[in-house]
mmCIF file of C-alpha atoms in Angstrom:
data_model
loop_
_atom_site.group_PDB
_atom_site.id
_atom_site.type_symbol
_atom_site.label_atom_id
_atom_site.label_comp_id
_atom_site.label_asym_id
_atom_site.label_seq_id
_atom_site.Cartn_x
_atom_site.Cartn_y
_atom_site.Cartn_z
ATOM 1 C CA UNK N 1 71.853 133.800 206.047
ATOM 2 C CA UNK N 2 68.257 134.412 205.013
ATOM 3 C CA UNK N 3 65.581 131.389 204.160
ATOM 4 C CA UNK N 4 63.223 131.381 200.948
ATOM 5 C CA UNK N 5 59.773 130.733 201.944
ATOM 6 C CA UNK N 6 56.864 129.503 199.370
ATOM 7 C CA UNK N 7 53.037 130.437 200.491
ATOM 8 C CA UNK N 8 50.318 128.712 199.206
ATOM 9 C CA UNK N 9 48.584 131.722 197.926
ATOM 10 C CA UNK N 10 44.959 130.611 198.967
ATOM 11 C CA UNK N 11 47.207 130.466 202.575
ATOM 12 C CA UNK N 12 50.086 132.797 202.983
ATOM 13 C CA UNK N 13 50.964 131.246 206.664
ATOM 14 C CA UNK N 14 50.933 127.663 205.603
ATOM 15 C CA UNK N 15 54.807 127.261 204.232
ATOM 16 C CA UNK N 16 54.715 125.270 200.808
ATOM 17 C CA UNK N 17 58.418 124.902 200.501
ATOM 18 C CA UNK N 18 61.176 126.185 201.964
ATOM 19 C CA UNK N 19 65.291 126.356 202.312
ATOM 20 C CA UNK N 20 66.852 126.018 205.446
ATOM 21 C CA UNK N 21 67.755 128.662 207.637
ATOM 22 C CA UNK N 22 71.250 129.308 207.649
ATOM 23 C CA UNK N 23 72.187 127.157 204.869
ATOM 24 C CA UNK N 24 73.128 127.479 201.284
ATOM 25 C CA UNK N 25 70.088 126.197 199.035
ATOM 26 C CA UNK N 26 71.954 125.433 195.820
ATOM 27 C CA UNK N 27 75.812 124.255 195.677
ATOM 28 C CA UNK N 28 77.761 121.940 192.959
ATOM 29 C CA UNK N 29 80.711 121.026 192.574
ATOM 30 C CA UNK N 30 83.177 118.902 189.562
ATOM 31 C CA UNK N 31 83.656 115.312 190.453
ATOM 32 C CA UNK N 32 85.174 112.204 188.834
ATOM 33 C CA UNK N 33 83.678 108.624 189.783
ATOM 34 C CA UNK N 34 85.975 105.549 189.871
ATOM 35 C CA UNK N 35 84.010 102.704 188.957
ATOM 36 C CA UNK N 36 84.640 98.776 189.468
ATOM 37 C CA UNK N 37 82.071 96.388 188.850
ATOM 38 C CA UNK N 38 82.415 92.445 189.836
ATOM 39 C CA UNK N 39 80.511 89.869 189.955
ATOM 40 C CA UNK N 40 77.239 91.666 190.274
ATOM 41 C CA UNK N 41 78.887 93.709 192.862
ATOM 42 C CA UNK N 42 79.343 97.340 191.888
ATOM 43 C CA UNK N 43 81.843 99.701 194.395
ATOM 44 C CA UNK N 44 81.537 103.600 193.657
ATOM 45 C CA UNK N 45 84.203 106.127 194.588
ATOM 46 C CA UNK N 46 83.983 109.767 194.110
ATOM 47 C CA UNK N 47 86.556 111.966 193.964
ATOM 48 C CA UNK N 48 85.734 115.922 194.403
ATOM 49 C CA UNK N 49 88.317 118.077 192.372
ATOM 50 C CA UNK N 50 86.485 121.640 193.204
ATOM 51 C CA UNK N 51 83.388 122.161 195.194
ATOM 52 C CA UNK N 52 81.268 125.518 194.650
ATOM 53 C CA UNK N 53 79.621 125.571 198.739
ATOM 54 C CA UNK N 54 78.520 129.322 198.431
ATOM 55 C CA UNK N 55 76.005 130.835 196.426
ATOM 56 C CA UNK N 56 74.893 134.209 195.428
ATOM 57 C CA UNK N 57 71.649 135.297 194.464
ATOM 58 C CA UNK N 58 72.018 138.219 191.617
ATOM 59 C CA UNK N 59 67.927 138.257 190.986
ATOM 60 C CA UNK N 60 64.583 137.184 191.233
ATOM 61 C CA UNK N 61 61.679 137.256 188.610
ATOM 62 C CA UNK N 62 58.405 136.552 188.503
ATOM 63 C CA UNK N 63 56.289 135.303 185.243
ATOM 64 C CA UNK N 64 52.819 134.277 185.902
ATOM 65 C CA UNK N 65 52.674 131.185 188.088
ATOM 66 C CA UNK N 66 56.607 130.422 188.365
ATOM 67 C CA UNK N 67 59.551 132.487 189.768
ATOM 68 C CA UNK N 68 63.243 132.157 188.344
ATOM 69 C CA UNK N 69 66.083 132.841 190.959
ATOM 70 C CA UNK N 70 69.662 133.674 189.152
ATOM 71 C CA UNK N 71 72.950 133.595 190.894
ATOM 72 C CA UNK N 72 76.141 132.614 191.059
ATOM 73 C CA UNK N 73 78.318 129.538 192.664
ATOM 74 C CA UNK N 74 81.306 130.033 194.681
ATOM 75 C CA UNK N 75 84.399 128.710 196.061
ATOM 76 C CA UNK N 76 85.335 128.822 199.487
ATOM 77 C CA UNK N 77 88.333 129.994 198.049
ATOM 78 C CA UNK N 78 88.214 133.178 195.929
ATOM 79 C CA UNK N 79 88.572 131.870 192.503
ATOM 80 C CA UNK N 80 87.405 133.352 188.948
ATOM 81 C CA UNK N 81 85.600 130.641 188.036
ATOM 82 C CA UNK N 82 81.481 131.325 189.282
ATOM 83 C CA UNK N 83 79.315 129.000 187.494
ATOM 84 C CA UNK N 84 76.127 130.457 186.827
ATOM 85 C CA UNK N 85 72.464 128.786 188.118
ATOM 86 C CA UNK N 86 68.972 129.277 187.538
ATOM 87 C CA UNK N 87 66.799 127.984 189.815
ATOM 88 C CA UNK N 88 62.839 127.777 188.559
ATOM 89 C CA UNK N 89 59.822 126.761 190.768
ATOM 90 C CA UNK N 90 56.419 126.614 189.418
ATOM 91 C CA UNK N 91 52.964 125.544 190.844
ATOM 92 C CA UNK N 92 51.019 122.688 188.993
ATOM 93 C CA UNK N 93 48.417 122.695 190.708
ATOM 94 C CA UNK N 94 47.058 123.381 194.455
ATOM 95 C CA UNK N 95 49.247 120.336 196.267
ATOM 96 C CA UNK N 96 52.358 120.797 193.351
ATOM 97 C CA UNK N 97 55.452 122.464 192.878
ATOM 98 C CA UNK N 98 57.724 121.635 190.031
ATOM 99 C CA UNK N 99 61.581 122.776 190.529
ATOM 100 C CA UNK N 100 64.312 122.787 188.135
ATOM 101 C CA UNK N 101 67.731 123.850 188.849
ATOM 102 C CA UNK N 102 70.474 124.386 185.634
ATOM 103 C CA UNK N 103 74.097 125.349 186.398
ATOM 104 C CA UNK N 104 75.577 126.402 183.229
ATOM 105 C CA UNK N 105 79.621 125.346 183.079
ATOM 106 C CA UNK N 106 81.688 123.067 182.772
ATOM 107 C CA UNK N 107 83.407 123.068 185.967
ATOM 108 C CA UNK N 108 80.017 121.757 187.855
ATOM 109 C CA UNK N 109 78.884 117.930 186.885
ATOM 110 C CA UNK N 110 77.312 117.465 190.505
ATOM 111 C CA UNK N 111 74.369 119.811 191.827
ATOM 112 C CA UNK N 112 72.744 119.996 195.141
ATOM 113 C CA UNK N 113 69.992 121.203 195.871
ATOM 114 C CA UNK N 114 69.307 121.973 199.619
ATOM 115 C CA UNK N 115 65.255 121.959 201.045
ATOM 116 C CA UNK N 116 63.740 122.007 204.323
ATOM 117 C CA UNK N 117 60.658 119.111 205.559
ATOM 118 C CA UNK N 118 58.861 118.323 207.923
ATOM 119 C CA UNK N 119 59.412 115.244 210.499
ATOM 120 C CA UNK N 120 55.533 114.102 208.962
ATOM 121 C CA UNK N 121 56.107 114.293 205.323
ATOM 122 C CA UNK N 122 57.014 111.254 203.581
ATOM 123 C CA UNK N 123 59.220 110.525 200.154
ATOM 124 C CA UNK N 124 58.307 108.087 197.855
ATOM 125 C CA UNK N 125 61.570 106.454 196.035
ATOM 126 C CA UNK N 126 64.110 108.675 197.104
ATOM 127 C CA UNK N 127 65.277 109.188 193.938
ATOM 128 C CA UNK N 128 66.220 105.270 193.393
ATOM 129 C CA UNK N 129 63.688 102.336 191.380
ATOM 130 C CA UNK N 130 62.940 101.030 195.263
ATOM 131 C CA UNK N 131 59.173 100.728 195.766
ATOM 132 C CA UNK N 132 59.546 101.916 199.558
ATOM 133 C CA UNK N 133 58.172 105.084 201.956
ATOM 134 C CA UNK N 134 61.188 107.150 203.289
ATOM 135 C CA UNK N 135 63.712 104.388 201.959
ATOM 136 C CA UNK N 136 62.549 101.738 204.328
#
């Protein structure tokens, strides 16, 4: 299975962003949470009724400084349900790049989207409201 590979255009051998070899970049799938809360303890179960692991890719465009990539989520399982996804990436700048993935159904309420990085970069949050480097 093929990688996507982002260039910094000022440096097409330095790799901006990338997905990882072998893997599927973008997956869902339609999940129900059971939810107890007590006593300021919260407990979280999910429950995974269909998951959409494969992808297809059915285009790519290009408009200015941002490229759209179109496909189609799959079962493991043939099914007839393929939820469609658009996945956009623009630059904003010379050190940004903005991505936003939409999966139109409603058989997906969970996406995933899959990148590759490097053992040196860093994240900031991790997508929580902790004020910590790499989650520590």
């Amino acid at each position: 299975m093929p990688s996507l590979h982002i260039s910094h255009q000022d440096h097409p051998s330095q790799t901006v962003w990338s997905t990882p070899a072998g893997q599927n970049f973008v997956s869902g799938a339609d999940i129900y949470l059971t939810i107890v809360a007590e006593r300021a303890s919260v407990e979280i179960d999910e429950h995974k009724q269909a998951q959409f692991s494969h992808r297809m890719v059915d285009r790519i465009e290009q408009e200015e400084d941002a490229i759209a990539i179109y496909g189609r989520l799959q079962r493991s399982q043939p099914a007839s349900d393929e939820p469609q996804y658009v996945l956009s990436l623009r630059s904003l700048g010379s050190k940004e790049l903005n991505f936003q993935l939409q999966i139109a159904g409603d058989k997906v309420n969970q996406a995933q989207l899959r990148f590759a990085s490097s053992p040196d970069e860093h994240f900031y949050g991790l997508g929580e409201q902790f004020s910590y480097i790499d989650g520590e």
